[in-house]
PDB file of C-alpha atoms in Angstrom:
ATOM      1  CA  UNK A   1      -5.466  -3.248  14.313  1.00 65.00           C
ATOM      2  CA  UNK A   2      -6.538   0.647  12.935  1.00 69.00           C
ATOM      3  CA  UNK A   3      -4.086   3.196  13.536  1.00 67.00           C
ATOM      4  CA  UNK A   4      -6.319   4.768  15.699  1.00 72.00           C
ATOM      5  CA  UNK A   5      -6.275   1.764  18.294  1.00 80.00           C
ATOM      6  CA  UNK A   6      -2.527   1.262  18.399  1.00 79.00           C
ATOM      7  CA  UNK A   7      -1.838   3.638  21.449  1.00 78.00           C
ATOM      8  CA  UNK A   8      -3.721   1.118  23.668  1.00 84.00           C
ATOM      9  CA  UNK A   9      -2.520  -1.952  21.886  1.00 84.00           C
ATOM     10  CA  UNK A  10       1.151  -1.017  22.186  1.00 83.00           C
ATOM     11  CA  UNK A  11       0.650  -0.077  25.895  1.00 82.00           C
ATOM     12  CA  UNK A  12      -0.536  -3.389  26.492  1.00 83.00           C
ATOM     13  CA  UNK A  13       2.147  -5.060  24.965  1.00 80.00           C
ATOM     14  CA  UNK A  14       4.588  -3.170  26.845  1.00 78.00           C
ATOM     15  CA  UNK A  15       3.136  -3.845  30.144  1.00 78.00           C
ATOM     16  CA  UNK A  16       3.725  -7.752  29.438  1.00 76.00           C
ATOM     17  CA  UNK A  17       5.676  -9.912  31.649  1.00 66.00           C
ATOM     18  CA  UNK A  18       6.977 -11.614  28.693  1.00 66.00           C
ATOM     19  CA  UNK A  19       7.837  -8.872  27.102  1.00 67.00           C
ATOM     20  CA  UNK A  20      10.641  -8.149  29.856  1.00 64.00           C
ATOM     21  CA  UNK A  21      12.289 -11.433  28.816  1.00 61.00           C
ATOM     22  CA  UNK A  22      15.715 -11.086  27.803  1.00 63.00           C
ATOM     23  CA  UNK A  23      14.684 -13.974  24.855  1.00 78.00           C
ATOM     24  CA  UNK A  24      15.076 -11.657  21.377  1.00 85.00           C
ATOM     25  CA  UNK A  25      11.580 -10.808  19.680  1.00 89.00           C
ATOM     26  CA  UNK A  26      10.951  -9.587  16.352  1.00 94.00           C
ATOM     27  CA  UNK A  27       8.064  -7.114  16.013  1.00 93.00           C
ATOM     28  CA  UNK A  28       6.640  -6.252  12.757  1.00 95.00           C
ATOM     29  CA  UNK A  29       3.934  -3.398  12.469  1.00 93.00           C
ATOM     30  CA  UNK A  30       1.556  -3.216   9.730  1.00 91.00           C
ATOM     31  CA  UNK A  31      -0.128  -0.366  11.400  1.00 86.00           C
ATOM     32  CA  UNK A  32      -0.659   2.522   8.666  1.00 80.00           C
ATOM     33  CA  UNK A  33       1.234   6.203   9.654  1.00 79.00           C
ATOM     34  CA  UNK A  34       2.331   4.672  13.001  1.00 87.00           C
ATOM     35  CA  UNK A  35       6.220   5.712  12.702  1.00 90.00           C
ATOM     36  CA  UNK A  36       9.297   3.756  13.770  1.00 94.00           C
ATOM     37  CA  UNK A  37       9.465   6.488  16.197  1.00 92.00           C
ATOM     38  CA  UNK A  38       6.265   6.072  18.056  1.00 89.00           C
ATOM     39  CA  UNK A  39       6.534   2.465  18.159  1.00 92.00           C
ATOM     40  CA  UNK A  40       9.857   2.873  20.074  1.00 93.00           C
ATOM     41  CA  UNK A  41       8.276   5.354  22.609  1.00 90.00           C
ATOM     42  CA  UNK A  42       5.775   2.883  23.330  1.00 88.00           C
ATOM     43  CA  UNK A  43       7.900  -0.368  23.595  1.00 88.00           C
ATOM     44  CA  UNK A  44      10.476   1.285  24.839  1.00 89.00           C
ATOM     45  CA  UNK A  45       9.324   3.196  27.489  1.00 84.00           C
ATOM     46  CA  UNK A  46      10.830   0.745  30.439  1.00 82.00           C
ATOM     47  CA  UNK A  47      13.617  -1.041  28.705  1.00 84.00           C
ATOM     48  CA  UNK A  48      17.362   0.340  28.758  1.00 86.00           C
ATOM     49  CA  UNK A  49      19.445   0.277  25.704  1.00 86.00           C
ATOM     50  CA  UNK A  50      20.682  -3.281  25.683  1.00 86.00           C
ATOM     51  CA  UNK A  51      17.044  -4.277  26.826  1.00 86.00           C
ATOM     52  CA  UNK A  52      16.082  -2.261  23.253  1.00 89.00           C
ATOM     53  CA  UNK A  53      18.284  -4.274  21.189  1.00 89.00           C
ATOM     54  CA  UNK A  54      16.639  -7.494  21.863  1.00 89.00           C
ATOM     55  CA  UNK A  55      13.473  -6.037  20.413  1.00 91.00           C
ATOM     56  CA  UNK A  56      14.044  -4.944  16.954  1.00 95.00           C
ATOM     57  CA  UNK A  57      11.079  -2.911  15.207  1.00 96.00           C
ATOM     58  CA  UNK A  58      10.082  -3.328  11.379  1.00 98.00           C
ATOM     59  CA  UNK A  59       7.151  -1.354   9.779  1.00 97.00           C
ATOM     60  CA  UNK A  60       5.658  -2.709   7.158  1.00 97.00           C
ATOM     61  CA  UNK A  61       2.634  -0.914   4.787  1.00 96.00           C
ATOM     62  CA  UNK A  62       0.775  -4.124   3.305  1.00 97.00           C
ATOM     63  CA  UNK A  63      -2.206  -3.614   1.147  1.00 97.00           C
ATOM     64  CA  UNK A  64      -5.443  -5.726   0.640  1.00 97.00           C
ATOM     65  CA  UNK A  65      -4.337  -7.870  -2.171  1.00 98.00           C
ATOM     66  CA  UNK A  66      -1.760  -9.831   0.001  1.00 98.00           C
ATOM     67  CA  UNK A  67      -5.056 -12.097   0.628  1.00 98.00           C
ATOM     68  CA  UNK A  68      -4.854 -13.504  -2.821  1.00 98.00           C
ATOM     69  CA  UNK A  69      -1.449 -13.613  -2.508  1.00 98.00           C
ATOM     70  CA  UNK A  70      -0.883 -11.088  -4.853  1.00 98.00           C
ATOM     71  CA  UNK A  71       0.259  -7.949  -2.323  1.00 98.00           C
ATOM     72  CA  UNK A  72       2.597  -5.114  -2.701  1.00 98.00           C
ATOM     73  CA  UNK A  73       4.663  -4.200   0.802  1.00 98.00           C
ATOM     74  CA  UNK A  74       7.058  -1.645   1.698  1.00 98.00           C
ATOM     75  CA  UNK A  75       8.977  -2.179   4.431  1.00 98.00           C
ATOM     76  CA  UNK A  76      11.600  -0.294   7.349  1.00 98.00           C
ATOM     77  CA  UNK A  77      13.842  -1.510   9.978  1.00 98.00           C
ATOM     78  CA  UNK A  78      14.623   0.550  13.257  1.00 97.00           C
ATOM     79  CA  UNK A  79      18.213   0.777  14.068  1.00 96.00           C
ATOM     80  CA  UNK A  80      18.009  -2.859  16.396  1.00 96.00           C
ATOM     81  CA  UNK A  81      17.411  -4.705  13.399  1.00 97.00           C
ATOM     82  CA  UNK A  82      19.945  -7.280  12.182  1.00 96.00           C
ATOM     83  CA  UNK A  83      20.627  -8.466   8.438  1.00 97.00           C
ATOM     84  CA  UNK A  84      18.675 -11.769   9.292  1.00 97.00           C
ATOM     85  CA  UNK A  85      15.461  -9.486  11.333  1.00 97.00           C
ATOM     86  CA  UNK A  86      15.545  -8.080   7.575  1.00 98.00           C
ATOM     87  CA  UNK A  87      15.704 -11.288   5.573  1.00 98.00           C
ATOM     88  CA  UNK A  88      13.211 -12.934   7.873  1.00 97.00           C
ATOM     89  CA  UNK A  89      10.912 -10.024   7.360  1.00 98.00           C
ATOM     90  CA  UNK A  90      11.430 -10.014   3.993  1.00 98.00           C
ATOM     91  CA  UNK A  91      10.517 -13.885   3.749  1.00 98.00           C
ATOM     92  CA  UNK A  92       7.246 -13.813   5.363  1.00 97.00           C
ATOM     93  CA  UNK A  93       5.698 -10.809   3.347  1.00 97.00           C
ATOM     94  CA  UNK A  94       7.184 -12.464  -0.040  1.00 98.00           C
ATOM     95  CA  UNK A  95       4.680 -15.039   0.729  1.00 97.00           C
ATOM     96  CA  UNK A  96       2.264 -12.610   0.398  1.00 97.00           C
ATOM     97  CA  UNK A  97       3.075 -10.997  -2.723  1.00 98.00           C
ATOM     98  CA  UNK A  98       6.429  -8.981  -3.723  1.00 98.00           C
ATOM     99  CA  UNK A  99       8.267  -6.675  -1.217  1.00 98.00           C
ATOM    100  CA  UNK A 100      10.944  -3.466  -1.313  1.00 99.00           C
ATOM    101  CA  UNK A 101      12.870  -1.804   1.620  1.00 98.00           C
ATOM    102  CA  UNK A 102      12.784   1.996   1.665  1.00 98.00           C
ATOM    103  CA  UNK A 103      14.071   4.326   3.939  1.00 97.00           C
ATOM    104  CA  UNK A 104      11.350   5.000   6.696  1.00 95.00           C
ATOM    105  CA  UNK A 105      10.662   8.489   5.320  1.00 94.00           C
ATOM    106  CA  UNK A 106       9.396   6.956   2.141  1.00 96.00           C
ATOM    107  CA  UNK A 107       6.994   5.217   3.719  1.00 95.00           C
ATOM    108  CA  UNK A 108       4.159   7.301   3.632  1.00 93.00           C
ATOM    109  CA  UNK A 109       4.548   7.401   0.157  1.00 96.00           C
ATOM    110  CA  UNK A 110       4.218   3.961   0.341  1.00 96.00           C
ATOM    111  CA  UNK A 111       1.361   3.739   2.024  1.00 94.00           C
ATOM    112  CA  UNK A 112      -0.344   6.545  -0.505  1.00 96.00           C
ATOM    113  CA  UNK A 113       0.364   4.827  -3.661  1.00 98.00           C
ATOM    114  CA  UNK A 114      -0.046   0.751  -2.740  1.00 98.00           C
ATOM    115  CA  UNK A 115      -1.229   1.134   0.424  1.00 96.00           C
ATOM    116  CA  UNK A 116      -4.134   2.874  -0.156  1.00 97.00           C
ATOM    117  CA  UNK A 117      -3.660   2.280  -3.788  1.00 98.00           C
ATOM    118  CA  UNK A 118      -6.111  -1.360  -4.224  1.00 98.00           C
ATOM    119  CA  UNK A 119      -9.320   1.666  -3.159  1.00 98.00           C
ATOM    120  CA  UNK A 120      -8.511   4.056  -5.917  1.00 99.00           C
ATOM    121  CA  UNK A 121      -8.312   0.797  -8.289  1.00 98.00           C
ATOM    122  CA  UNK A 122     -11.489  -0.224  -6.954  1.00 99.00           C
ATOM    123  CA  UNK A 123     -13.250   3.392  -7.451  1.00 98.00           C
ATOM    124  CA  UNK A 124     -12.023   3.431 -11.033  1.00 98.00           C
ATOM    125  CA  UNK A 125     -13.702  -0.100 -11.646  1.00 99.00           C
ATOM    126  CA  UNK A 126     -17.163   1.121  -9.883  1.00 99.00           C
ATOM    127  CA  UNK A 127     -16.969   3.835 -12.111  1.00 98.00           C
ATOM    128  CA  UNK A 128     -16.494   1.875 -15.259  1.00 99.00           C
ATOM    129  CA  UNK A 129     -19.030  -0.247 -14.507  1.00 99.00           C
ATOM    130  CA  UNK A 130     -21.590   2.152 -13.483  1.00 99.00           C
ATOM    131  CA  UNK A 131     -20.460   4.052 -16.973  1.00 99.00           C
ATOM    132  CA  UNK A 132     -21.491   0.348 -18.672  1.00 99.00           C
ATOM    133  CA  UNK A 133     -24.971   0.398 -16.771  1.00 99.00           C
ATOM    134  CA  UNK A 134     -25.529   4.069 -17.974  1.00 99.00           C
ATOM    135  CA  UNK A 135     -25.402   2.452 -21.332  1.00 99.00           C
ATOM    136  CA  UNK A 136     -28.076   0.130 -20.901  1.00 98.00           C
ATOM    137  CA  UNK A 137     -25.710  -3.172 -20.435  1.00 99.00           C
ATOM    138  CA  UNK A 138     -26.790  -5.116 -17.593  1.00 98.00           C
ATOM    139  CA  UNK A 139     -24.742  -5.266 -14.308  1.00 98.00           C
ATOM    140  CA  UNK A 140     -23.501  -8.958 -15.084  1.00 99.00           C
ATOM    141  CA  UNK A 141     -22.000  -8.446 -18.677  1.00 99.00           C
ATOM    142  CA  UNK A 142     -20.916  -4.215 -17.448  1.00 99.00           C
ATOM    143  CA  UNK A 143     -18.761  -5.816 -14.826  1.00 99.00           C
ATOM    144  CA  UNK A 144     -17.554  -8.942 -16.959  1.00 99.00           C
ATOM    145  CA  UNK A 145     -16.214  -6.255 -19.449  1.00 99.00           C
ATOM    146  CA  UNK A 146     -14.475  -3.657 -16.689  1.00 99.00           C
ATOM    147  CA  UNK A 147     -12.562  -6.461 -15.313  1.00 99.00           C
ATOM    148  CA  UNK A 148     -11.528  -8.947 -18.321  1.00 99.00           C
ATOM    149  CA  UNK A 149     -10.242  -5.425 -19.655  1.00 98.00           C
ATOM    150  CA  UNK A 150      -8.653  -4.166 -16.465  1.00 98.00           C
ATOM    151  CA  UNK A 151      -6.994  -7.644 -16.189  1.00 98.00           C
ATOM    152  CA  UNK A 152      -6.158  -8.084 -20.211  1.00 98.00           C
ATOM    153  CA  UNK A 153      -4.420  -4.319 -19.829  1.00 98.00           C
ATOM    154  CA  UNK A 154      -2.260  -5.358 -16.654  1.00 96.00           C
ATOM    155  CA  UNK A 155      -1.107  -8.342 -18.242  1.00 96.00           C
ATOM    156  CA  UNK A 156      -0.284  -6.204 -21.566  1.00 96.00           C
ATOM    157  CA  UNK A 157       2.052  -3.928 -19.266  1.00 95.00           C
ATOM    158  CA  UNK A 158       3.787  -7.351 -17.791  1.00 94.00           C
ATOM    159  CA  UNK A 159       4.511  -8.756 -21.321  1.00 96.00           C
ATOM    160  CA  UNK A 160       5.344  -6.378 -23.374  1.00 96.00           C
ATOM    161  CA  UNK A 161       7.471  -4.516 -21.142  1.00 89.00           C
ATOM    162  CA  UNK A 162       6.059  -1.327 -22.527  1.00 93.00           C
ATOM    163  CA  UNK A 163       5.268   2.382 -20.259  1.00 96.00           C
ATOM    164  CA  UNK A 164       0.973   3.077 -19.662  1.00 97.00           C
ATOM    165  CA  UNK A 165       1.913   6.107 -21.738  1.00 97.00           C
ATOM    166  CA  UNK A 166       3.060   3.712 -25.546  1.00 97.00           C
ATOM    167  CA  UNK A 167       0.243   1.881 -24.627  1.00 97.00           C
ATOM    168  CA  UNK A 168      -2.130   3.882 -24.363  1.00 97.00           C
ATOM    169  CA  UNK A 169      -0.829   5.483 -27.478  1.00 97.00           C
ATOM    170  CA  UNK A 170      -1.140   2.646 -29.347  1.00 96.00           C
ATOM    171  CA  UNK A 171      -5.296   2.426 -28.809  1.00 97.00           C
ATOM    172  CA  UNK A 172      -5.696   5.653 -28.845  1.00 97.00           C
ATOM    173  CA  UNK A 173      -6.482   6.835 -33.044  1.00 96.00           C
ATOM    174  CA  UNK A 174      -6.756  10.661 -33.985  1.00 96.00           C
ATOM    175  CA  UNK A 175     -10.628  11.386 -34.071  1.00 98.00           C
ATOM    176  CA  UNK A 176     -11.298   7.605 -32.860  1.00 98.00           C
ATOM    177  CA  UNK A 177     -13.960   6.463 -30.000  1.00 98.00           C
ATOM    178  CA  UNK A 178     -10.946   6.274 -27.000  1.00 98.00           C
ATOM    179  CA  UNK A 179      -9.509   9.867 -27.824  1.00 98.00           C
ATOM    180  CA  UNK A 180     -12.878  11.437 -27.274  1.00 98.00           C
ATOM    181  CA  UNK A 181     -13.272   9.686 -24.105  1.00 98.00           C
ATOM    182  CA  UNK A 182      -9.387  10.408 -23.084  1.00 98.00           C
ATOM    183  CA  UNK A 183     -10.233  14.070 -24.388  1.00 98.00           C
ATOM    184  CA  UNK A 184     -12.963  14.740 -21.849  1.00 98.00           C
ATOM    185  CA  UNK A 185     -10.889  13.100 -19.063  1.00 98.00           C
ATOM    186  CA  UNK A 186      -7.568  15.570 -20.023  1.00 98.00           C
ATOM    187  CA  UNK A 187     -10.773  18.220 -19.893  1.00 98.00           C
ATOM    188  CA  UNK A 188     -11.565  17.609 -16.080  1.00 98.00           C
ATOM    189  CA  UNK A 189      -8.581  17.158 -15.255  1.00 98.00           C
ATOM    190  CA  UNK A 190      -8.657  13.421 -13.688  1.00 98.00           C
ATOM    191  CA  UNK A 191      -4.985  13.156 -13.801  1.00 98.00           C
ATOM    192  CA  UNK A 192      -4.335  15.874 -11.535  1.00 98.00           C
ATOM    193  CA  UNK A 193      -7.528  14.857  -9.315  1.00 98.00           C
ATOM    194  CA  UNK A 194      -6.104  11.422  -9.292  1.00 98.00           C
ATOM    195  CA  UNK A 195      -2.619  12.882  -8.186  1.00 99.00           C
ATOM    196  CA  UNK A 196      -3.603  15.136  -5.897  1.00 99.00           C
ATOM    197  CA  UNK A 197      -5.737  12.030  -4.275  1.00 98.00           C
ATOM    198  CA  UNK A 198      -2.451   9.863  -3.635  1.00 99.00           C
ATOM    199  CA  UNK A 199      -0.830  12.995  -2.319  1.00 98.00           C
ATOM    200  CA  UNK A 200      -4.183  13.588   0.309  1.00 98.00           C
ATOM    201  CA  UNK A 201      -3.753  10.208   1.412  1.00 95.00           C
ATOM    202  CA  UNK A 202       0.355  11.132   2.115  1.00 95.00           C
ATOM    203  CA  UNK A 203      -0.508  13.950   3.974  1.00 94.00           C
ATOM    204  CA  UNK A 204      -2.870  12.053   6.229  1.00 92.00           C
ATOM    205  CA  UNK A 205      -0.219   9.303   6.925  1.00 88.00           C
ATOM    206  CA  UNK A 206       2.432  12.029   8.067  1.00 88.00           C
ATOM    207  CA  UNK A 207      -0.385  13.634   9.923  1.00 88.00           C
ATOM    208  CA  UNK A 208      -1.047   9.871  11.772  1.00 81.00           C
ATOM    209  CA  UNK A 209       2.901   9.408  12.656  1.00 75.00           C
ATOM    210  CA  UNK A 210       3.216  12.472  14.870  1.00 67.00           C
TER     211      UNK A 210
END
């Protein structure tokens, strides 16, 4: 469900026989910028406090990789949510990949860093590839190189236990091939274009949870 749809979809849940049941539910949102808050004005709209209780919230900001299994989630509970609401939560998004609890506030930080985070990944490797093709290597091999290299650098991060920054150090030779090319990146300033992408895509989730 897109953010953008979750007025309707919320006020069809609410309007649910069912959903007046006393029986406890657990509801889990992975509906991006949709605050705790909203999600209580919704669902709550026609229940009284004890009503409330039975229905705890938790938002959760997923991202795409969870398909393979290999996703990053943040996740909140509202104020209805027990110790095992948490751990069952918890649980079911570990099968997806690994999962941290943050404060709800955090979570559109959350969503701008791993959230949105798999696209900016993606651009980077478009880019690399597209950089290969510029060079006259064919699609097939261009690719093959972006991604055994993206993959071989991840893994060198896992294992060694070492920061981006040492690492990078460590390939990067005074007057060599990668400090020319790091050089003209420091020159357009990528690293502030790339921060002041993740902080875009904060603003926008704040702007969605009002």
């Amino acid at each position: 469900v897109k953010p953008q749809q979750m007025d309707q979809v919320l006020a069809d849940i609410a309007k649910r026989k069912d959903f007046k049941i006393t029986k406890r539910k657990l509801i889990i949102s992975i509906a991006a910028g949709i605050s705790i808050k909203n999600l209580e004005n919704s669902l709550y709209s026609n229940l009284d406090e004890s009503s409330m209780s039975k229905f705890p919230i938790i938002r959760v900001m997923p991202n795409t990789p969870a398909l393979v299994l290999s996703g990053m989630s943040g996740m909140s509970a509202n104020r209805y949510s027990t110790a095992d609401d948490i751990k069952i939560s918890k649980d079911l998004l570990q099968a997806t990949g690994k999962v941290i609890q943050f404060k709800e506030k955090d979570l559109d930080a959350v969503t701008a860093l791993s959230g949105s985070g798999p696209a900016y990944v993606f651009f980077f490797i478009e880019s690399m590839i597209e950089a290969g093709i510029s060079l006259d290597l064919n699609p097939e091999d261009a690719a093959v190189l972006t991604l055994t290299t993206l993959k071989g650098s991840l893994k060198l991060i896992e294992e060694l236990n070492e920061s981006p920054k040492s690492l990078r150090n460590k390939v990067t030779s005074p007057g060599g091939t990668t400090e020319a090319a790091i050089n003209v990146l420091d020159n357009k300033n990528v690293r502030q274009n790339i921060i002041d992408a993740v902080v875009a895509a904060y603003r926008r989730s704040k702007e969605l949870g009002l």
